[in-house]
mmCIF file of C-alpha atoms in Angstrom:
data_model
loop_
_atom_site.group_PDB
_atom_site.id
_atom_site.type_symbol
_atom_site.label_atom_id
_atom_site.label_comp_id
_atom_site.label_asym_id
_atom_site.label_seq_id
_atom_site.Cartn_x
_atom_site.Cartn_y
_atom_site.Cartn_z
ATOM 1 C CA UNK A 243 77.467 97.279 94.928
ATOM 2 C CA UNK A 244 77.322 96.037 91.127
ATOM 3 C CA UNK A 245 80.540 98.455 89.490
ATOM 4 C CA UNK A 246 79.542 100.704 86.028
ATOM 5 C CA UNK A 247 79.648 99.053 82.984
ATOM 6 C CA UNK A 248 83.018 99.286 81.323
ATOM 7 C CA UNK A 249 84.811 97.549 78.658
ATOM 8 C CA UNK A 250 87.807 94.686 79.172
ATOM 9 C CA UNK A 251 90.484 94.117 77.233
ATOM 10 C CA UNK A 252 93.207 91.690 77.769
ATOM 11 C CA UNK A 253 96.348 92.619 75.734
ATOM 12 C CA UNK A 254 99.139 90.011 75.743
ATOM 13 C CA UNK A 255 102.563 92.701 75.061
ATOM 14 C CA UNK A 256 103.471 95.743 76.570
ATOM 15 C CA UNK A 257 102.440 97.264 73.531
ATOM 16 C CA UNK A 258 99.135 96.412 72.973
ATOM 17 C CA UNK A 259 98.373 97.344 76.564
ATOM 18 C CA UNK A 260 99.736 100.796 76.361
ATOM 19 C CA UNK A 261 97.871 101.474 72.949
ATOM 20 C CA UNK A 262 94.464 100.460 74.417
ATOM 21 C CA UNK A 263 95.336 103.019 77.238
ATOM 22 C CA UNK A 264 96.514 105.787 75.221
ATOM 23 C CA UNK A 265 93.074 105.330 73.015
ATOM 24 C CA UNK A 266 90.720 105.324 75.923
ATOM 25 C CA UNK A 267 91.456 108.682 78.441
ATOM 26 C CA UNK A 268 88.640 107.048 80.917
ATOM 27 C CA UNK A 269 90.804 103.515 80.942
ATOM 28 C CA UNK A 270 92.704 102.030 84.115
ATOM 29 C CA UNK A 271 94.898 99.385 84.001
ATOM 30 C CA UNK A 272 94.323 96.246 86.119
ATOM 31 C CA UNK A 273 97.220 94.473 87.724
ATOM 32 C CA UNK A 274 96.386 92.104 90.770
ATOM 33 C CA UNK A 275 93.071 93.845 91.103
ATOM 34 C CA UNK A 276 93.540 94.307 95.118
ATOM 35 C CA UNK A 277 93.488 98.325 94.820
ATOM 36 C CA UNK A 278 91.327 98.754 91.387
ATOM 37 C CA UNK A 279 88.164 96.200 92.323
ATOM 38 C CA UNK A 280 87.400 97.435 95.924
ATOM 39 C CA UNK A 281 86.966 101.256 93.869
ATOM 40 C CA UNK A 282 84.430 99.571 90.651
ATOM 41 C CA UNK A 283 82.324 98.020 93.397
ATOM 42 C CA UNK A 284 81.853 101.062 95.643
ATOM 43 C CA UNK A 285 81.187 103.447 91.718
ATOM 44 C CA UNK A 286 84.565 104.985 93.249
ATOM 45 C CA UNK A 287 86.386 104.854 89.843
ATOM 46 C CA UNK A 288 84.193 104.309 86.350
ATOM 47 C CA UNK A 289 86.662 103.604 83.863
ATOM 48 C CA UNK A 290 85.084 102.931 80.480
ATOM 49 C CA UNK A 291 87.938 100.320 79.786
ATOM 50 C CA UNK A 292 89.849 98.083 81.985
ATOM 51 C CA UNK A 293 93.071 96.698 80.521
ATOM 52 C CA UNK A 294 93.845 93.613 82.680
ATOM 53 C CA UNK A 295 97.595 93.454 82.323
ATOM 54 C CA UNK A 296 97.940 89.598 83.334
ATOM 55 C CA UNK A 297 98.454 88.150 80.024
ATOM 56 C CA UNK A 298 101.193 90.603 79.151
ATOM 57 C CA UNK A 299 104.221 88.569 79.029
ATOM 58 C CA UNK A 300 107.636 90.056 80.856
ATOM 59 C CA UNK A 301 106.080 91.482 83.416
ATOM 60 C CA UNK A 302 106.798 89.343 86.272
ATOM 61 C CA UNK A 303 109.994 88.139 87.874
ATOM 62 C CA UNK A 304 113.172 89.040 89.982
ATOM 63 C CA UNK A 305 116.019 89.642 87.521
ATOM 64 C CA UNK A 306 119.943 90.140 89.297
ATOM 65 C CA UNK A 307 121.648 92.859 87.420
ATOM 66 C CA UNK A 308 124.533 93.296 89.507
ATOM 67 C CA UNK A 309 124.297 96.614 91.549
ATOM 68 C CA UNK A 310 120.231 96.280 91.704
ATOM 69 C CA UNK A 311 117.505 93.871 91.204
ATOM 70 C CA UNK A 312 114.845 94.513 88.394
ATOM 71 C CA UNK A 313 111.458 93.461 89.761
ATOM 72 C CA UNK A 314 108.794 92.657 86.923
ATOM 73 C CA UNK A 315 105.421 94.967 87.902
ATOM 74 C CA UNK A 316 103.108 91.802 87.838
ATOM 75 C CA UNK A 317 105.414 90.153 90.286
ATOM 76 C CA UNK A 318 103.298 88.962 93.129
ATOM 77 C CA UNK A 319 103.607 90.088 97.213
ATOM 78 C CA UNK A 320 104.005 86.389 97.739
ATOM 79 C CA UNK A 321 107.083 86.185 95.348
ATOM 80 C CA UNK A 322 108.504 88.627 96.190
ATOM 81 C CA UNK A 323 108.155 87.299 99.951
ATOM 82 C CA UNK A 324 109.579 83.858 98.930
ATOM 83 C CA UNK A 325 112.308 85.373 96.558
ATOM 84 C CA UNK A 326 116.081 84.659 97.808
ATOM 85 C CA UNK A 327 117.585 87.532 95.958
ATOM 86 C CA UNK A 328 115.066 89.700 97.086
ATOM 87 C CA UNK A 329 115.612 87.937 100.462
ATOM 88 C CA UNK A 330 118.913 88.240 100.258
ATOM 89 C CA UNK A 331 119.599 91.829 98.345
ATOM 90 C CA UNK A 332 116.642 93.937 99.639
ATOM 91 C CA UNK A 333 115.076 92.699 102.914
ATOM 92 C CA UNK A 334 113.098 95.477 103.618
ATOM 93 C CA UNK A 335 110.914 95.154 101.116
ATOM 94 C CA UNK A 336 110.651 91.266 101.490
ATOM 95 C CA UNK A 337 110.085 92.227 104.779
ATOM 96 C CA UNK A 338 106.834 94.762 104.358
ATOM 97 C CA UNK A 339 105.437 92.561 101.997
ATOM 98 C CA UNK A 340 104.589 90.205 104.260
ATOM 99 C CA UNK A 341 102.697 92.750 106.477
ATOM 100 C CA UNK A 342 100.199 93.286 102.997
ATOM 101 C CA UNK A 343 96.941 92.195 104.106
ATOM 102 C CA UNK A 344 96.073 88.470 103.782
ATOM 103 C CA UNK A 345 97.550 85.889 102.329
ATOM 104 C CA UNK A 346 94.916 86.456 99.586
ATOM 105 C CA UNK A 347 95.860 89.735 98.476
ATOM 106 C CA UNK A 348 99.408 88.743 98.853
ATOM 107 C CA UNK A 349 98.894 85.528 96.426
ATOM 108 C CA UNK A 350 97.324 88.063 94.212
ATOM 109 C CA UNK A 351 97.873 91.711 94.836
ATOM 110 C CA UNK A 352 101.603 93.021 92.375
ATOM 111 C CA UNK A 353 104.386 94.954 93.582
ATOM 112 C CA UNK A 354 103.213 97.234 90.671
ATOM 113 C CA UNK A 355 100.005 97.271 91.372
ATOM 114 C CA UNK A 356 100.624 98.958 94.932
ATOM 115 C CA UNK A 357 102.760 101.193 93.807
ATOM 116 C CA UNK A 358 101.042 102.403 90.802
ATOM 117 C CA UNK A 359 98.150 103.138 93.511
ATOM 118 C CA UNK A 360 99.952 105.015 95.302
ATOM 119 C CA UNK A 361 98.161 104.975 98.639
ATOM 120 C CA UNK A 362 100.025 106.535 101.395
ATOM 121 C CA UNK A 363 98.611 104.309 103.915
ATOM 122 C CA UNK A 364 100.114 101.302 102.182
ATOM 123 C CA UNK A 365 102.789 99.368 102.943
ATOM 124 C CA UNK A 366 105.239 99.537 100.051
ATOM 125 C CA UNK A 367 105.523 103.093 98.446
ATOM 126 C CA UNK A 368 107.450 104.461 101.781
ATOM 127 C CA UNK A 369 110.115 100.881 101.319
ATOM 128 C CA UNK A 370 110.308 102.437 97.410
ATOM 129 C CA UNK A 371 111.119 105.613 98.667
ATOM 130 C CA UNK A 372 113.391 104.857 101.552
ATOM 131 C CA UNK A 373 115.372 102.617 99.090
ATOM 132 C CA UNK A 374 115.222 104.822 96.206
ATOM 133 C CA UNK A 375 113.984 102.845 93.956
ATOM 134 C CA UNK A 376 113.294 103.563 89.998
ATOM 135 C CA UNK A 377 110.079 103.137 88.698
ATOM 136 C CA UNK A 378 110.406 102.016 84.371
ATOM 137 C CA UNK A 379 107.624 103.266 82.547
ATOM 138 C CA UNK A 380 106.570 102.608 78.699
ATOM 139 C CA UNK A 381 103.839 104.796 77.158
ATOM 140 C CA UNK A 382 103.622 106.001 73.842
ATOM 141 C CA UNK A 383 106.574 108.212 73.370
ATOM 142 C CA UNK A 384 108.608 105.275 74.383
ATOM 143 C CA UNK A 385 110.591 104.336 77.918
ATOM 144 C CA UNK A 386 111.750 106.038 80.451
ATOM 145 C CA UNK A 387 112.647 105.921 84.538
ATOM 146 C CA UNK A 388 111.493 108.109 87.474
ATOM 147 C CA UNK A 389 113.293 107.828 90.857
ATOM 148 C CA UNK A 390 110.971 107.219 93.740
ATOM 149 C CA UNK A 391 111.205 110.936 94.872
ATOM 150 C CA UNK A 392 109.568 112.216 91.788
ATOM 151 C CA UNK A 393 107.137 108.966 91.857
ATOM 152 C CA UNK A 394 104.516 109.726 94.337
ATOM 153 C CA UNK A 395 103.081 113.430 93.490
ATOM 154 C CA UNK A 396 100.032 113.531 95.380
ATOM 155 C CA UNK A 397 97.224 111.627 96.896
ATOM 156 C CA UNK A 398 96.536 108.520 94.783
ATOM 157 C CA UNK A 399 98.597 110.511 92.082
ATOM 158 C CA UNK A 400 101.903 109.342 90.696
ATOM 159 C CA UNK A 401 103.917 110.493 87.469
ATOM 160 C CA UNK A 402 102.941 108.110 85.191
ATOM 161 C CA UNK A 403 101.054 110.155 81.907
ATOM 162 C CA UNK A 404 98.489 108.875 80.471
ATOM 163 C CA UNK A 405 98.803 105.604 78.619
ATOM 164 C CA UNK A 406 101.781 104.786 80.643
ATOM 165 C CA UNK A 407 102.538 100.999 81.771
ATOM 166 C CA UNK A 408 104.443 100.480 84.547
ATOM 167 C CA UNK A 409 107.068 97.644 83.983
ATOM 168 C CA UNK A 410 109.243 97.254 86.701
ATOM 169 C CA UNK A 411 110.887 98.376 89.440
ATOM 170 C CA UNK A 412 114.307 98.778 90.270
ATOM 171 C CA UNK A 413 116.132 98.620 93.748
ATOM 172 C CA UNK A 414 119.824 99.120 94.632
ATOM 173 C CA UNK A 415 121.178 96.044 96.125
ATOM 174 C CA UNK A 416 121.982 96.866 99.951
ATOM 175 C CA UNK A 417 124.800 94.696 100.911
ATOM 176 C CA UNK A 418 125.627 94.781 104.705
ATOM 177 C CA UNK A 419 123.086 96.491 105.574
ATOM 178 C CA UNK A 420 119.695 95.792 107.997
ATOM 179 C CA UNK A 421 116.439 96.028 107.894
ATOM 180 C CA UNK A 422 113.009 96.292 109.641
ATOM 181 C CA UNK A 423 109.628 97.258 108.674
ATOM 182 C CA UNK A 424 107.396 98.674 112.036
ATOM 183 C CA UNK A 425 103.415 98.999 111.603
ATOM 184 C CA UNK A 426 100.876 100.098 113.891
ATOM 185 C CA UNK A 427 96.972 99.782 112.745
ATOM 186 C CA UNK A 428 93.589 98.868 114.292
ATOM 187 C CA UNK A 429 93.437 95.318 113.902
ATOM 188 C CA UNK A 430 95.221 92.639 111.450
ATOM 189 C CA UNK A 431 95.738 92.977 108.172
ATOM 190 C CA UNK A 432 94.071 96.476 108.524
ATOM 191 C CA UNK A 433 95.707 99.507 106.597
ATOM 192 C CA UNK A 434 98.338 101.069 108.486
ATOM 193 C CA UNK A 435 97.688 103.962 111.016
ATOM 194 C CA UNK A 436 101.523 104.774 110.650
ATOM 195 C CA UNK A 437 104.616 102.379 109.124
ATOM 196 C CA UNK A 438 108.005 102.602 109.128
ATOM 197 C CA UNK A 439 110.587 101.722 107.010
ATOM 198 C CA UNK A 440 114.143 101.401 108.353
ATOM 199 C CA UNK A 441 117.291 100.720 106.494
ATOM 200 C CA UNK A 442 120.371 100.768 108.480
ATOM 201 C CA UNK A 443 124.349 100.685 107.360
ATOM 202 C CA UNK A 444 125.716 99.444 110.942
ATOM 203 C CA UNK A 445 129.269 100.357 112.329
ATOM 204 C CA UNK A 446 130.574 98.628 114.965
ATOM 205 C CA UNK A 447 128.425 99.642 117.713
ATOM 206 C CA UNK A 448 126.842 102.183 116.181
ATOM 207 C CA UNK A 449 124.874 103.617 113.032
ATOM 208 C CA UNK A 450 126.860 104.555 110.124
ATOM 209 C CA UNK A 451 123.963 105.662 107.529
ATOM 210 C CA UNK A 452 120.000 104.998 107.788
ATOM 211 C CA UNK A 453 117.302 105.669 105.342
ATOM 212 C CA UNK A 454 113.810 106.033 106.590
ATOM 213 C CA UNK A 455 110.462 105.922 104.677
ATOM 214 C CA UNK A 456 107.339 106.784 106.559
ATOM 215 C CA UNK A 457 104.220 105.441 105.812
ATOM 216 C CA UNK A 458 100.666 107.484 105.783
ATOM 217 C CA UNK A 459 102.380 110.771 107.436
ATOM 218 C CA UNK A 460 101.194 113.018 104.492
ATOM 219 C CA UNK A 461 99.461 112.458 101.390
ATOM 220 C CA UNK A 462 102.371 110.643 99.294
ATOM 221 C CA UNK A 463 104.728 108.557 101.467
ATOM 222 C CA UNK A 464 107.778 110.806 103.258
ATOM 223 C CA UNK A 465 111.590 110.384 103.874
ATOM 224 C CA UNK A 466 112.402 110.982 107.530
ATOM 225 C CA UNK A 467 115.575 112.735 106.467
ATOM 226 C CA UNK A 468 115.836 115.006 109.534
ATOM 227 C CA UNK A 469 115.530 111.698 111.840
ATOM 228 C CA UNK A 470 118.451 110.181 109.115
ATOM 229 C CA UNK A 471 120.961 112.883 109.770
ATOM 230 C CA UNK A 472 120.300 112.874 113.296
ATOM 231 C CA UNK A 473 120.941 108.891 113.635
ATOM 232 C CA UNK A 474 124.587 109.076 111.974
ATOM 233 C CA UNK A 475 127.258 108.026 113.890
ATOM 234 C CA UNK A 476 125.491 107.143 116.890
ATOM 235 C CA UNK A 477 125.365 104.566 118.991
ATOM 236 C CA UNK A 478 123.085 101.328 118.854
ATOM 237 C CA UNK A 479 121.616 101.961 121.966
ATOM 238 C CA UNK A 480 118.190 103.146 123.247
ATOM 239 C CA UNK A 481 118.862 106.394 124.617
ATOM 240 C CA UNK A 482 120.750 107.829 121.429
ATOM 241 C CA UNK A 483 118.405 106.230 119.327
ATOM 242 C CA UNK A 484 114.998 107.709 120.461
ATOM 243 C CA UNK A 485 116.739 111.035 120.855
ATOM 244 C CA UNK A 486 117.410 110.642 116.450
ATOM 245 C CA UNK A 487 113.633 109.404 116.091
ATOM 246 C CA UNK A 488 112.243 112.040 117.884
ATOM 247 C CA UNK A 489 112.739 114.425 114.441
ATOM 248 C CA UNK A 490 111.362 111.558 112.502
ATOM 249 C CA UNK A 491 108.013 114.038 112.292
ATOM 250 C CA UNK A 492 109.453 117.095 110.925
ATOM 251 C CA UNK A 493 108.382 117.970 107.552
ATOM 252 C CA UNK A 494 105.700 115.772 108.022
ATOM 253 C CA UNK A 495 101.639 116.842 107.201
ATOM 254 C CA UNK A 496 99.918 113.585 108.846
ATOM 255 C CA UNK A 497 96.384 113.247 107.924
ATOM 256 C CA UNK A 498 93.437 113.605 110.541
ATOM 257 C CA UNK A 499 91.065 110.877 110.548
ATOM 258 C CA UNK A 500 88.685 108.203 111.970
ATOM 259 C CA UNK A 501 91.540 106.337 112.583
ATOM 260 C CA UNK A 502 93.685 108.847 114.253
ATOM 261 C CA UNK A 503 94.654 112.850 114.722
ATOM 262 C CA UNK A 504 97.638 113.987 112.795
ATOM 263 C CA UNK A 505 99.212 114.673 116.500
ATOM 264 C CA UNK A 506 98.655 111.334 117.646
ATOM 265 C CA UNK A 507 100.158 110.212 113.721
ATOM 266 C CA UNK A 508 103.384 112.482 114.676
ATOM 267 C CA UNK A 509 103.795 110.437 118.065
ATOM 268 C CA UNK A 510 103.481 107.550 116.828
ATOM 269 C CA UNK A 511 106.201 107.609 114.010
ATOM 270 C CA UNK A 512 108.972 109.061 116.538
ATOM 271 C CA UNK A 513 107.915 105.571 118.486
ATOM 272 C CA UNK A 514 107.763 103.080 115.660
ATOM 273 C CA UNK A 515 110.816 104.885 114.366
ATOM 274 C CA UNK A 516 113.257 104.273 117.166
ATOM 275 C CA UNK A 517 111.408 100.688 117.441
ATOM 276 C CA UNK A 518 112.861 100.148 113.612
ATOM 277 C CA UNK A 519 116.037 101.510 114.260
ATOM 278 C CA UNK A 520 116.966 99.417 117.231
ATOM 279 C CA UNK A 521 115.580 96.523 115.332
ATOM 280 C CA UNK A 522 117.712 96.981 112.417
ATOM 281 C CA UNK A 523 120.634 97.951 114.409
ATOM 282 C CA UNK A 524 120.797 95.264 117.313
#
């Protein structure tokens, strides 16, 4: 489908862009495009204005900062792949990236872009959330930071207020610690019926401290903190493992769909958790 006539501006600072989006109620910013250009074509979103962020200079990057990394919102999936602090600091979310759909939307598609989206089906917003990341935000009344847990408010609803650009992303550096990223879906490159994102501190033989994120198990992405608390202090092995991921569904609400039942949802992320958690930990 042809999308609805809007209006394009390309600003080249932060604040230009957040003035044309404070002036226009109806106007949505455009970051890789991967999210916002699927929605014009199918008349799913009719923004008068569209305020294509790529010529706004600072936006992209990986910046050390000693105790976290500062990610620039129009950072790429494929830098952030190919990034060795990233690589080397946060491999979890190097790690998910890669799973992003094809290597087109990766060359393409932003880290902010995703998140800004805020789909719980996608990859990245459950890795924000199980690393607790911050999300840095400049509108009109100036800057300010929201921690992943107040980030994701609803269905394809986040914090931001109108006019609001995000401009990076923080994450804690997680220094001896593991990672893996587990995602079951229909075919390749498809949306995920169910993710998980594991983060494990190990000890010895065991499991000192784990954060899970779980992807598309309610309408914003969840922390598995039952299936956490469970998982301390336990053994690396399978049987004491599963036993932890099989709360990895409580205060979940799954979605029912032509993809899957929420029952078969809450199955499937006590499986893919103790997957993750033995991957990270062995």
């Amino acid at each position: 489908m042809i999308p609805p006539r809007f209006d394009y501006l390309r600003p080249g600072t932060v604040r230009e862009a957040v003035d044309a989006l404070a002036a226009d109620e109806d106007a949505k910013a455009l970051a890789g495009g991967q999210s916002l250009v699927p929605l014009l074509r199918f008349r799913l979103a009719a923004p008068t204005t569209v305020v294509d962020l790529g010529g706004v200079s600072g936006l992209r990057g990986v910046h050390d900062e000693g105790e976290s990394l500062l990610i620039g919102a129009m950072t790429s999936h494929y830098e952030v792949i190919r990034d060795p602090l990233v690589r080397e600091h946060c491999g979890l979310l190097a790690m998910a990236a890669r799973t992003v759909a094809d290597p087109a939307v990766r060359h393409r598609g932003t880290l902010g872009g995703a998140l800004a989206h805020a789909d719980p089906a996608g990859d990245l917003p459950a890795v924000a959330l199980a690393l607790d990341a911050e999300f840095l935000l400049t509108g009109p009344d100036g800057e300010r930071s929201v921690a992943a847990a107040e980030f994701f408010v609803d269905y394809l609803t986040t914090a931001m207020e109108p006019g609001e650009v995000l401009t990076g992303v923080r994450f804690p550096k997680y220094g001896g610690w593991s990672f893996h990223y587990e995602k079951f879906s229909r075919t390749a490159q498809a949306w995920a019926i169910t993710g998980v994102a594991a983060a494990v501190r190990p000890d010895g033989g065991g499991i000192a401290e784990a954060r899970i994120g779980l992807t598309n198990m309610g309408p914003v992405p969840v922390r598995a903190r039952a299936a956490e608390e469970a998982c301390r202090g336990v053994p690396a092995q399978a049987g004491a493992v599963h036993d932890a991921a099989e709360r990895a569904d409580e205060g979940t609400d799954p979605p029912s769909d032509l993809n899957a039942q929420a029952d078969y949802r809450r199955h499937l992320s006590r499986v893919l958790t103790a997957r993750a958690l033995l991957a990270a930990a062995t």
